[in-house]
XYZ file of C-alpha atoms in Angstrom:
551
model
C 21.422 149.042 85.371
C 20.702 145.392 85.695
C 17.171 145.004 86.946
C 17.478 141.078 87.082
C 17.447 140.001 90.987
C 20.821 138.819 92.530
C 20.638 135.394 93.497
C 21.199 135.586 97.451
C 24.770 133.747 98.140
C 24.926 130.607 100.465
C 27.123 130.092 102.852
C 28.245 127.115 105.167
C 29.527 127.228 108.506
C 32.723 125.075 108.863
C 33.906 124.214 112.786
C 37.471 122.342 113.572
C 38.206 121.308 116.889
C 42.035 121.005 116.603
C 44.093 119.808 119.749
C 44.498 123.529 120.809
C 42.012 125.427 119.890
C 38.283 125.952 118.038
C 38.049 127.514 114.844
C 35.102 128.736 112.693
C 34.318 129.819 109.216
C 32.004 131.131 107.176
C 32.079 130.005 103.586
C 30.595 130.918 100.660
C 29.525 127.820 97.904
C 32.940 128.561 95.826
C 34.894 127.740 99.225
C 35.755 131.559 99.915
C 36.454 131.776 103.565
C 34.505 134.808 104.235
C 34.671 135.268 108.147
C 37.171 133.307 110.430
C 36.763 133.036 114.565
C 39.142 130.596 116.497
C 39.955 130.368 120.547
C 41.901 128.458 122.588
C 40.608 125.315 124.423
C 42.373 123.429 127.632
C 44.792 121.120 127.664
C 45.313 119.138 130.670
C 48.516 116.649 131.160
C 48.147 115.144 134.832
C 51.377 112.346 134.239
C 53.658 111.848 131.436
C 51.486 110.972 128.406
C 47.740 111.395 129.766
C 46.219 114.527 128.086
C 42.857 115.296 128.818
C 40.453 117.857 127.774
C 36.452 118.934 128.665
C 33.901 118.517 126.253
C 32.147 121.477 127.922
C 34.738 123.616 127.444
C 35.319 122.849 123.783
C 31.279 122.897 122.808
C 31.631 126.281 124.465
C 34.811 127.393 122.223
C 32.469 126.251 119.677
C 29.464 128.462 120.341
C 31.606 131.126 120.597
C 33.717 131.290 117.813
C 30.539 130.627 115.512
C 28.403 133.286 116.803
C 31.424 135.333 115.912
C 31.567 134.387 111.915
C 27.829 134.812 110.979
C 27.432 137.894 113.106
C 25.609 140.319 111.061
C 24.834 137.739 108.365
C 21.257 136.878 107.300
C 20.547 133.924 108.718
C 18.415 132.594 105.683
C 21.782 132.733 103.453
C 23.212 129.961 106.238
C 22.373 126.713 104.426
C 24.263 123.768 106.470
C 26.698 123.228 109.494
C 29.854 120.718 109.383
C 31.889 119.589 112.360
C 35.333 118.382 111.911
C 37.673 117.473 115.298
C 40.192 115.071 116.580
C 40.091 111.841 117.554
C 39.817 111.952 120.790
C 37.324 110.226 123.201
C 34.627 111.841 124.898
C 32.822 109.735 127.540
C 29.649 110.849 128.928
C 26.898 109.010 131.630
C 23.247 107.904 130.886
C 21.935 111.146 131.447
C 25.132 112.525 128.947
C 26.376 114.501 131.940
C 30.498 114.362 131.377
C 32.542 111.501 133.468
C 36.042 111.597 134.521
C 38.510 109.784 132.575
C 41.092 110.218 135.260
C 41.784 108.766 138.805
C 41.042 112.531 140.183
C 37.483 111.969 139.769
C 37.332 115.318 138.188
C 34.483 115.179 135.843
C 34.518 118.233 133.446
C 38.141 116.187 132.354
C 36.194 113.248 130.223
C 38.093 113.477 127.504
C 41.017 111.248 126.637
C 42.807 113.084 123.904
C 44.447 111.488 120.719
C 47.691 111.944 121.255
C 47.392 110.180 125.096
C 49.367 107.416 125.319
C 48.486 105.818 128.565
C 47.125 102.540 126.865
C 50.803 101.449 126.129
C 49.953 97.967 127.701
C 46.730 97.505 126.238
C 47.659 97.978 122.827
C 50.033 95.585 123.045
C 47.509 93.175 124.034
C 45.285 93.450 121.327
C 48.059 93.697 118.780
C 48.928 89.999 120.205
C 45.254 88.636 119.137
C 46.221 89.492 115.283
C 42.553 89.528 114.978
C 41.699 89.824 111.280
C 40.189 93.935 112.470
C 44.022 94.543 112.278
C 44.348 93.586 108.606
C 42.548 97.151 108.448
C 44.970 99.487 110.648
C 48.186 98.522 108.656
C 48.446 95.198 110.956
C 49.380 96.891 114.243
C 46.518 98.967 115.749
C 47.853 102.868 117.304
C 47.428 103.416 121.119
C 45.914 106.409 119.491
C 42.709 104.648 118.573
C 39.752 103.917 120.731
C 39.902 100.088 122.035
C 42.980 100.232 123.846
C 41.872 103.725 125.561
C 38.448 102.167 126.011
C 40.810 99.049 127.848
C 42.521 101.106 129.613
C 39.333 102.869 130.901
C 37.838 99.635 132.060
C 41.139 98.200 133.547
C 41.436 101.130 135.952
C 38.424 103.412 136.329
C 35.696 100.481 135.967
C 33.906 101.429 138.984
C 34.196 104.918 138.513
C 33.294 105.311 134.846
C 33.440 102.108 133.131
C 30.820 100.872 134.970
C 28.687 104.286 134.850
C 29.444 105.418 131.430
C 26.324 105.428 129.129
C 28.364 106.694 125.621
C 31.551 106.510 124.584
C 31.993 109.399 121.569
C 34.489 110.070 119.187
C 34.832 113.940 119.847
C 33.612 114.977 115.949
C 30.476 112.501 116.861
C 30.047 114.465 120.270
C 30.014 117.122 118.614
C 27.343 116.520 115.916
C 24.846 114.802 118.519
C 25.304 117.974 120.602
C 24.197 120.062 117.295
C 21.276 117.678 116.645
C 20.645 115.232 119.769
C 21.059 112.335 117.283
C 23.380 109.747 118.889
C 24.170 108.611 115.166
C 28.145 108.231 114.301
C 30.417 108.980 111.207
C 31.406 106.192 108.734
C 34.867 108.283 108.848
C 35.195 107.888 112.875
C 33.822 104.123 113.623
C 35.920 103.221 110.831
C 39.364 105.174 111.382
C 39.580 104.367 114.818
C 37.288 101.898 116.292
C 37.797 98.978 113.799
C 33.950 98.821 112.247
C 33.726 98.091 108.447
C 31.637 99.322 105.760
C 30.633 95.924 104.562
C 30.263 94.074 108.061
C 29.393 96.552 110.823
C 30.934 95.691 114.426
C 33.033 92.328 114.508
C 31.488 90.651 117.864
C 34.583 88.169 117.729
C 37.173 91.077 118.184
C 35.321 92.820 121.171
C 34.476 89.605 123.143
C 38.567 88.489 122.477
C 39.685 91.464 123.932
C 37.739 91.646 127.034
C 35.081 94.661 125.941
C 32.427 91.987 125.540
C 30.529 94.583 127.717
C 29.900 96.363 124.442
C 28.090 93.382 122.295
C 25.704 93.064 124.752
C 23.413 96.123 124.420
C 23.949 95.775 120.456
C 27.083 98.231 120.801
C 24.625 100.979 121.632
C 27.324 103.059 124.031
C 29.702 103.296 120.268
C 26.988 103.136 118.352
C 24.701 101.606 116.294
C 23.381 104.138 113.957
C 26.681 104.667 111.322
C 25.733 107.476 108.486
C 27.941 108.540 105.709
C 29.885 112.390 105.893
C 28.241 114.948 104.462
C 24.949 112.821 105.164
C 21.979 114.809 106.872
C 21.905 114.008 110.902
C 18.365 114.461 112.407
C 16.141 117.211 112.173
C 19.235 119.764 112.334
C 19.825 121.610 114.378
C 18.192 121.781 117.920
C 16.200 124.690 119.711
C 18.803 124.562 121.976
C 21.946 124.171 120.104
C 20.756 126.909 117.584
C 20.396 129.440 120.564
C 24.291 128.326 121.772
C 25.774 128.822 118.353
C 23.700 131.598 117.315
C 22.072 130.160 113.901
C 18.600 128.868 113.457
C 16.913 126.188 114.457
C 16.749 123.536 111.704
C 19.783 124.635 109.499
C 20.976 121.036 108.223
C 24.000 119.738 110.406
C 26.240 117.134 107.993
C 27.439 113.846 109.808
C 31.167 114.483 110.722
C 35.188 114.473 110.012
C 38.278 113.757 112.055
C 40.065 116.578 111.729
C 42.682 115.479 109.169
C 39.613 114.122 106.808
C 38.145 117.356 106.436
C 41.459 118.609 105.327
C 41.673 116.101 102.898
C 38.362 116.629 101.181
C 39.456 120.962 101.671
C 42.359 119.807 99.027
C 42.269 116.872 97.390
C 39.636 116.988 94.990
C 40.425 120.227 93.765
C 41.064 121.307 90.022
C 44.151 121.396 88.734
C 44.047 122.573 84.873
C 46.629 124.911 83.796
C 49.113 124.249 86.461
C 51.677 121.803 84.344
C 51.394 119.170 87.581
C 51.802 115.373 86.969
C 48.696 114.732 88.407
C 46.384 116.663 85.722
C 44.441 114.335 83.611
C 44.936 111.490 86.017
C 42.476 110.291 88.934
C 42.445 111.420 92.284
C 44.675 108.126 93.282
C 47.501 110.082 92.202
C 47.812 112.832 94.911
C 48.347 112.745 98.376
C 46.581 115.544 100.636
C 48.918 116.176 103.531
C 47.516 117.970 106.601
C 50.269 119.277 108.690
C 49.534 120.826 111.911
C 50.711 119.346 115.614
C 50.881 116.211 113.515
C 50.603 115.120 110.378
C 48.363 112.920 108.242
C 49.106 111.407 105.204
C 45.794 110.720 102.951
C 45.883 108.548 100.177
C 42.828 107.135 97.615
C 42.599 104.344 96.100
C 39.778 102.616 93.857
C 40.478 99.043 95.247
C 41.609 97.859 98.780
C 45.436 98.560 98.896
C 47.039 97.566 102.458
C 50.374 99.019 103.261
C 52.047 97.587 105.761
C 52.460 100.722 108.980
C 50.082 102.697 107.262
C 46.071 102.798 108.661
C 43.203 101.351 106.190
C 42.428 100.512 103.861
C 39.333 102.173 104.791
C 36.128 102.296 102.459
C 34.504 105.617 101.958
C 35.880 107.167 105.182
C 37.499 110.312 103.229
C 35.579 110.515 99.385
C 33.018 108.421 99.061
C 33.254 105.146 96.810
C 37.357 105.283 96.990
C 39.383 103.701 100.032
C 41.772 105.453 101.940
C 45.073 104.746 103.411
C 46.561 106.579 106.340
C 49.636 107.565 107.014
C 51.242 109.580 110.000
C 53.703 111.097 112.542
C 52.508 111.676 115.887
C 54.494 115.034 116.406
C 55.722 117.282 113.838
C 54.567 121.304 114.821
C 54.913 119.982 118.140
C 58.218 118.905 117.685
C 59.520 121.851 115.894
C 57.949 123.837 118.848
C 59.725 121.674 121.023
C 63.265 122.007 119.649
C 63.186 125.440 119.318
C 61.468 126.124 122.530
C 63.849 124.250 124.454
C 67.242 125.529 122.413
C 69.158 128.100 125.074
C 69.257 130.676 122.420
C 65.906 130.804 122.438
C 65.101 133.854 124.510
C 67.800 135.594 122.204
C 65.453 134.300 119.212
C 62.638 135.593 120.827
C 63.570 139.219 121.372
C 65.440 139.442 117.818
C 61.937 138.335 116.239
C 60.185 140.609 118.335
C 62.077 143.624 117.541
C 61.648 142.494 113.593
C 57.998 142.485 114.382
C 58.425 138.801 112.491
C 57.429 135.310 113.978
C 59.946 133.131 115.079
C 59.863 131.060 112.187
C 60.078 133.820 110.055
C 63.425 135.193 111.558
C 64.410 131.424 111.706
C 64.275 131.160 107.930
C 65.730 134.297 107.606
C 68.908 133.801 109.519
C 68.885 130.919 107.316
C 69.406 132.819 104.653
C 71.832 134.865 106.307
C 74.215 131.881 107.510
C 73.864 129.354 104.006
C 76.421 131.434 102.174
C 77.038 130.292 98.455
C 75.597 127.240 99.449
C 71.344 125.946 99.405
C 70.327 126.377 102.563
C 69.950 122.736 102.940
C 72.723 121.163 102.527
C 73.912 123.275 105.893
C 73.409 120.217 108.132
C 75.463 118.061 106.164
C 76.792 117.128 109.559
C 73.443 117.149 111.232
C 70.827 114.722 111.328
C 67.853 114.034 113.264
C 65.661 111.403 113.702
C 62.133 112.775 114.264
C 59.732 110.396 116.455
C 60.210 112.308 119.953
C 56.711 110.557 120.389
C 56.723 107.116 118.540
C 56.556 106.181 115.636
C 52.944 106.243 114.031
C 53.592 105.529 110.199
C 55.569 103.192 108.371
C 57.082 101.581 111.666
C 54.108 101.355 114.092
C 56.866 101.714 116.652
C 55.754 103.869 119.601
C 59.103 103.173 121.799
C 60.985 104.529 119.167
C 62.689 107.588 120.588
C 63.759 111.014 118.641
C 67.769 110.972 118.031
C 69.951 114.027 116.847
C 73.613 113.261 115.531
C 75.960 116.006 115.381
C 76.134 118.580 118.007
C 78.729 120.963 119.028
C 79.102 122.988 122.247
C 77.832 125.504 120.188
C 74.953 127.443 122.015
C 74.145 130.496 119.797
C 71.405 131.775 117.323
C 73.363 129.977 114.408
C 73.012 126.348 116.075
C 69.491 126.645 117.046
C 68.762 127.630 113.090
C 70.622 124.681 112.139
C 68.985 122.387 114.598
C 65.203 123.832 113.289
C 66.311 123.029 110.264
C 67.549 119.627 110.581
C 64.213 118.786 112.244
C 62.055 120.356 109.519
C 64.094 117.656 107.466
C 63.855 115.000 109.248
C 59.853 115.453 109.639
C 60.551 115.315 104.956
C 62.658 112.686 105.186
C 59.653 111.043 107.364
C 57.244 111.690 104.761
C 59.006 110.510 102.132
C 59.648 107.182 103.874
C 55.750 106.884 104.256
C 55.382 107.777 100.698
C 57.367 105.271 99.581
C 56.212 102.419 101.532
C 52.647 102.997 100.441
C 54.059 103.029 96.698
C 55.647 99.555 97.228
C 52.107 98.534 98.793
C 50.374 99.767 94.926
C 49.648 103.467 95.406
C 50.724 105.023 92.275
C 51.076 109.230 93.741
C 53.294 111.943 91.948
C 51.657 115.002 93.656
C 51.217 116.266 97.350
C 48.755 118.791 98.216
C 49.431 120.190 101.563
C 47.913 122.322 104.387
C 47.388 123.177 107.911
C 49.403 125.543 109.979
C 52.654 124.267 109.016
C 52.265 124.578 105.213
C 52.166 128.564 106.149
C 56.332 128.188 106.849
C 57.637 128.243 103.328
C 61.023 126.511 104.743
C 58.432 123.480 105.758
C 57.302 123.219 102.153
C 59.933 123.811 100.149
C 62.022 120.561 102.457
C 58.491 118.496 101.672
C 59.083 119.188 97.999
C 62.595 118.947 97.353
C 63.041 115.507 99.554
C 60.314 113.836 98.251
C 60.757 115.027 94.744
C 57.344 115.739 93.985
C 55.792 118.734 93.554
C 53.605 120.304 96.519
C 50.069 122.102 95.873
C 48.759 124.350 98.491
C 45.249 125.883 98.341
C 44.164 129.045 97.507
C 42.572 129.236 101.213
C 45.066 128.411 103.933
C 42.233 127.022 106.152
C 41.656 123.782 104.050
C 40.559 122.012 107.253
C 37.328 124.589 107.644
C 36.308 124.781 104.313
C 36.436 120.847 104.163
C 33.911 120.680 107.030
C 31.958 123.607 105.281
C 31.720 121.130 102.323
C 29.981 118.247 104.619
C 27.539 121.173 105.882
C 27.099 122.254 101.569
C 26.250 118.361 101.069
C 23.939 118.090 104.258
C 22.283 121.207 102.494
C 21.332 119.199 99.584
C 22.970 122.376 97.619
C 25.293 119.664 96.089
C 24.735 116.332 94.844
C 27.397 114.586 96.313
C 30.761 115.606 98.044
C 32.978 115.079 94.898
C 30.970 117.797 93.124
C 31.131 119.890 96.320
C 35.336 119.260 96.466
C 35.509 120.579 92.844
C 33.527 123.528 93.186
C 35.002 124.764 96.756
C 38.634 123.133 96.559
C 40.776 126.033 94.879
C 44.727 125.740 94.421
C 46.613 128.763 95.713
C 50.419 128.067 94.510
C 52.984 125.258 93.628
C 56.139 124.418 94.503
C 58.186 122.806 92.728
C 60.825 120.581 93.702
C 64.903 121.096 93.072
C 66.237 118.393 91.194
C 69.663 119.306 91.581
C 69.493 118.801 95.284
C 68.656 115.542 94.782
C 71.913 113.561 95.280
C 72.246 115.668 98.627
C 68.581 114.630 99.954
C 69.082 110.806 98.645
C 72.566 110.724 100.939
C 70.487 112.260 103.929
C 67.293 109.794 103.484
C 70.269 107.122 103.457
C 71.195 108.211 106.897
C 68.313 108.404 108.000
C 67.383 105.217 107.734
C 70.411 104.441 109.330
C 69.448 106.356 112.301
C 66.971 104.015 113.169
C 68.806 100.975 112.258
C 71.363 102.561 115.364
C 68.522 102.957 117.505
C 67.525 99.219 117.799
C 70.999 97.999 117.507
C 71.766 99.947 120.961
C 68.412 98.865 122.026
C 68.957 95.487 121.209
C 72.465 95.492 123.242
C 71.112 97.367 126.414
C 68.074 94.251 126.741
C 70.593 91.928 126.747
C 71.719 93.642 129.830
């Protein structure tokens, strides 16, 4: 026997507050997901497009699910925590006791999530300034980033919380100052969605022109003053207090944070792609595009000089990989939309019981009777009559167009199994056909990409991936672990470790490819015709528009 002495293995807790739910995981330094915990978090919707959450409840989903993945684990082999969430605003007093961000008064509720769109009228506002900040969100700022929601806050709740409020967080910077007690941000977050730079900090000009001078005054202390880099160390680690909630030491490093959709980014991106024949081996990083598809999707480009793309957020300096910019690209709803269509279809309690008694998931059956109904022909040319156009909830990316409603063109009176397959289908395509319009807007802009590496939940539906590849033409990567999004925050707790040198070196080691698909090149014709329509759909959609204002 070997009588040398096993080197103990490290591991790194990863935590990802999605819009839904917590997850953990444990993870091992050559990005093995070892253990995985997730629960369920609240949602609360109080008028069309306000959706709120607690940041109690969600530290507490936290705690939870993390005591759960390093039960039983020495403690000592637990080298660094990472944080990852969405961007969604937390607002606490000067005592950091939570404050309502609704008219109810109801304080656990103080957090305006991302996807709220009640700042409809103050985003318009500061998109009229065409401050130079803009120049960095694609040239129209989202009503999903903080300044209009921050607006909005002091426009209608300024005695109530405005006036009271001592910190305004991003939720993955609530989330690492309730780890450490450090009130320090992310690069990632103040840059994504709040409109700081790298090179120039806050831009006093832009604050003070859209009525949040409030904010200059205490030297932006309430969003922050102290910006570090992901990955970077935050504080002493982790506190007395926050060890005992999570169940790890006190001490263990804690890395400065993600948005959610970041962490997925670094899970993929970076990893090594030797032996796989894909266009992007041999070539920088600046040719692949991670794609993190889960309620939404995020579209995450690099680039090694400032590229701005007109719809498309950034360019954004260091906010993703270190040293390279990053352009953003999006759609506000795509799991949610599929849920919706299906959900709402009339055969879907029929669906239901059929995939019940198959002991498959929905979406499983759905692909299935697919299969069943394509005949001699690929199963995507079956809504050759059927086209959808895909922004239920705005447009996000390469439009900017948040009125823009969802449109579907070419229903029967139809109301069985067959027609709600056809109609799940058509949307999956649509949410492609979306992606490739993103794709090739940030080409025109100078982005030179010929590979996508997916994940998230959706990249688990081979349907989903297979439309991705075959629409865009270009071949999709998915990783070897499903949970990309954990093991990219385990990665910022490896580099707060100071087990890696830098993040790139982490990516490499714990980034591993799973499988590729490839795309079908002879169902390219078909997809070309349908991204012609497509476009065309929209074109429709602000003719009519255009006729009804003129009513």
């Amino acid at each position: 026997m070997d009588s040398k002495k096993q080197t103990p293995v490290k591991y790194y807790v990863g935590i990802d507050v999605g819009s839904a739910s917590v997850r953990a995981a444990l993870v091992d330094g050559f990005g093995t997901v070892v253990a995985h915990a997730d629960q369920p978090i609240q949602i609360w919707e109080p008028q069309p497009d306000h959706y709120e959450q607690s940041s109690a409840d969600i530290w507490a989903a936290c705690c939870s699910v993390t005591k759960k993945v390093v039960c039983g684990v020495d403690a000592s082999q637990i080298r660094g925590v990472g944080f990852d969430a969405t961007c969604s605003l937390v607002v606490v007093d000067k005592q950091f006791q939570p404050l309502a961000v609704n008219c109810e008064g109801q304080n656990y509720r103080n957090v305006i999530m991302w996807m709220d769109h009640r700042a409809v009228s103050q985003v318009e506002r500061i998109n009229a300034t065409q401050h130079r900040v803009l120049s960095y969100v694609g040239g129209v700022m989202s009503v999903e980033m903080q300044p209009p929601k921050l607006l909005w806050l002091k426009e209608n709740l300024q005695e109530s919380c405005w006036e009271n409020a001592g910190y305004f967080f991003d939720l993955p910077d609530f989330l690492s100052w309730k780890a450490t007690g450090v009130t320090a941000r992310s690069l990632c977050t103040v840059v994504c969605k709040w409109t700081y730079t790298s090179d120039g900090g806050w831009d006093d000009s832009f604050w003070k022109m859209i009525g949040l001078e409030d904010l200059v005054k205490d030297k932006y202390e309430k969003i922050g003053n102290h910006v570090l880099s992901p990955g970077e160390s935050v504080g002493k680690g982790l506190t007395p207090e926050a060890a005992k909630d999570l169940g790890l030491p006190e001490g263990i490093a804690v890395a400065a944070s993600l948005i959610d959709a970041h962490a997925g980014g670094l899970g993929v991106i970076g990893a090594d792609v030797k032996g796989h024949n894909l266009p992007c081996e041999n070539q920088p990083i600046t040719a692949r595009v991670a794609m993190i598809c889960g309620t939404s999707s995020c579209h995450m480009g690099v680039s090694e000089t400032p590229i701005f793309v007109p719809g498309v957020w950034g360019p954004y300096f260091s906010a993703m990989v270190p040293g390279l910019w990053l352009n953003e690209g999006g759609q506000s709803a795509t799991g949610k939309l599929i849920d919706h269509v299906v959900q709402g279809h009339v055969a879907f309690p029929e669906l239901q019981s059929k995939a019940a008694a198959s002991a498959h998931s929905i979406y499983t059956y759905l692909n299935s009777h697919l299969d069943l109904i394509k005949k001699s022909l690929p199963v995507g040319f079956l809504t050759v009559d059927l086209h959808v156009w895909p922004d239920f909830h705005g447009n996000r990316s390469p439009l900017t167009d948040l009125t823009l409603k969802g449109m579907v063109v070419g229903l029967t009176l139809s109301r069985g199994l067959d027609e709600l397959a056809l109609i799940y289908l058509a949307t999956i395509q649509a949410i492609a056909l979306g992606t490739r319009h993103i794709l090739e807007t940030m080409q025109a802009a100078g982005h030179h990409i010929n590979t996508l590496f997916l994940c998230g939940g959706l990249s688990k539906n081979p349907l989903f991936v297979q439309m991705h590849a075959d629409i865009t033409g270009k071949p999709v990567v998915l990783s070897k672990e499903v949970e990309s999004v954990l093991v990219g925050a385990a990665i910022l707790g490896a580099c707060a470790s100071g087990d890696f040198v830098s993040i790139q070196e982490a990516m490499a080691k714990m980034g591993k490819i799973g499988r590729v698909v490839q795309p079908n090149h002879q169902h390219k014709r078909f997809y070309d015709k349908k991204y012609e329509v497509f476009l065309k759909l929209v074109e429709h959609q602000r003719e009519y528009r255009s006729i009804m204002n003129s009513f």
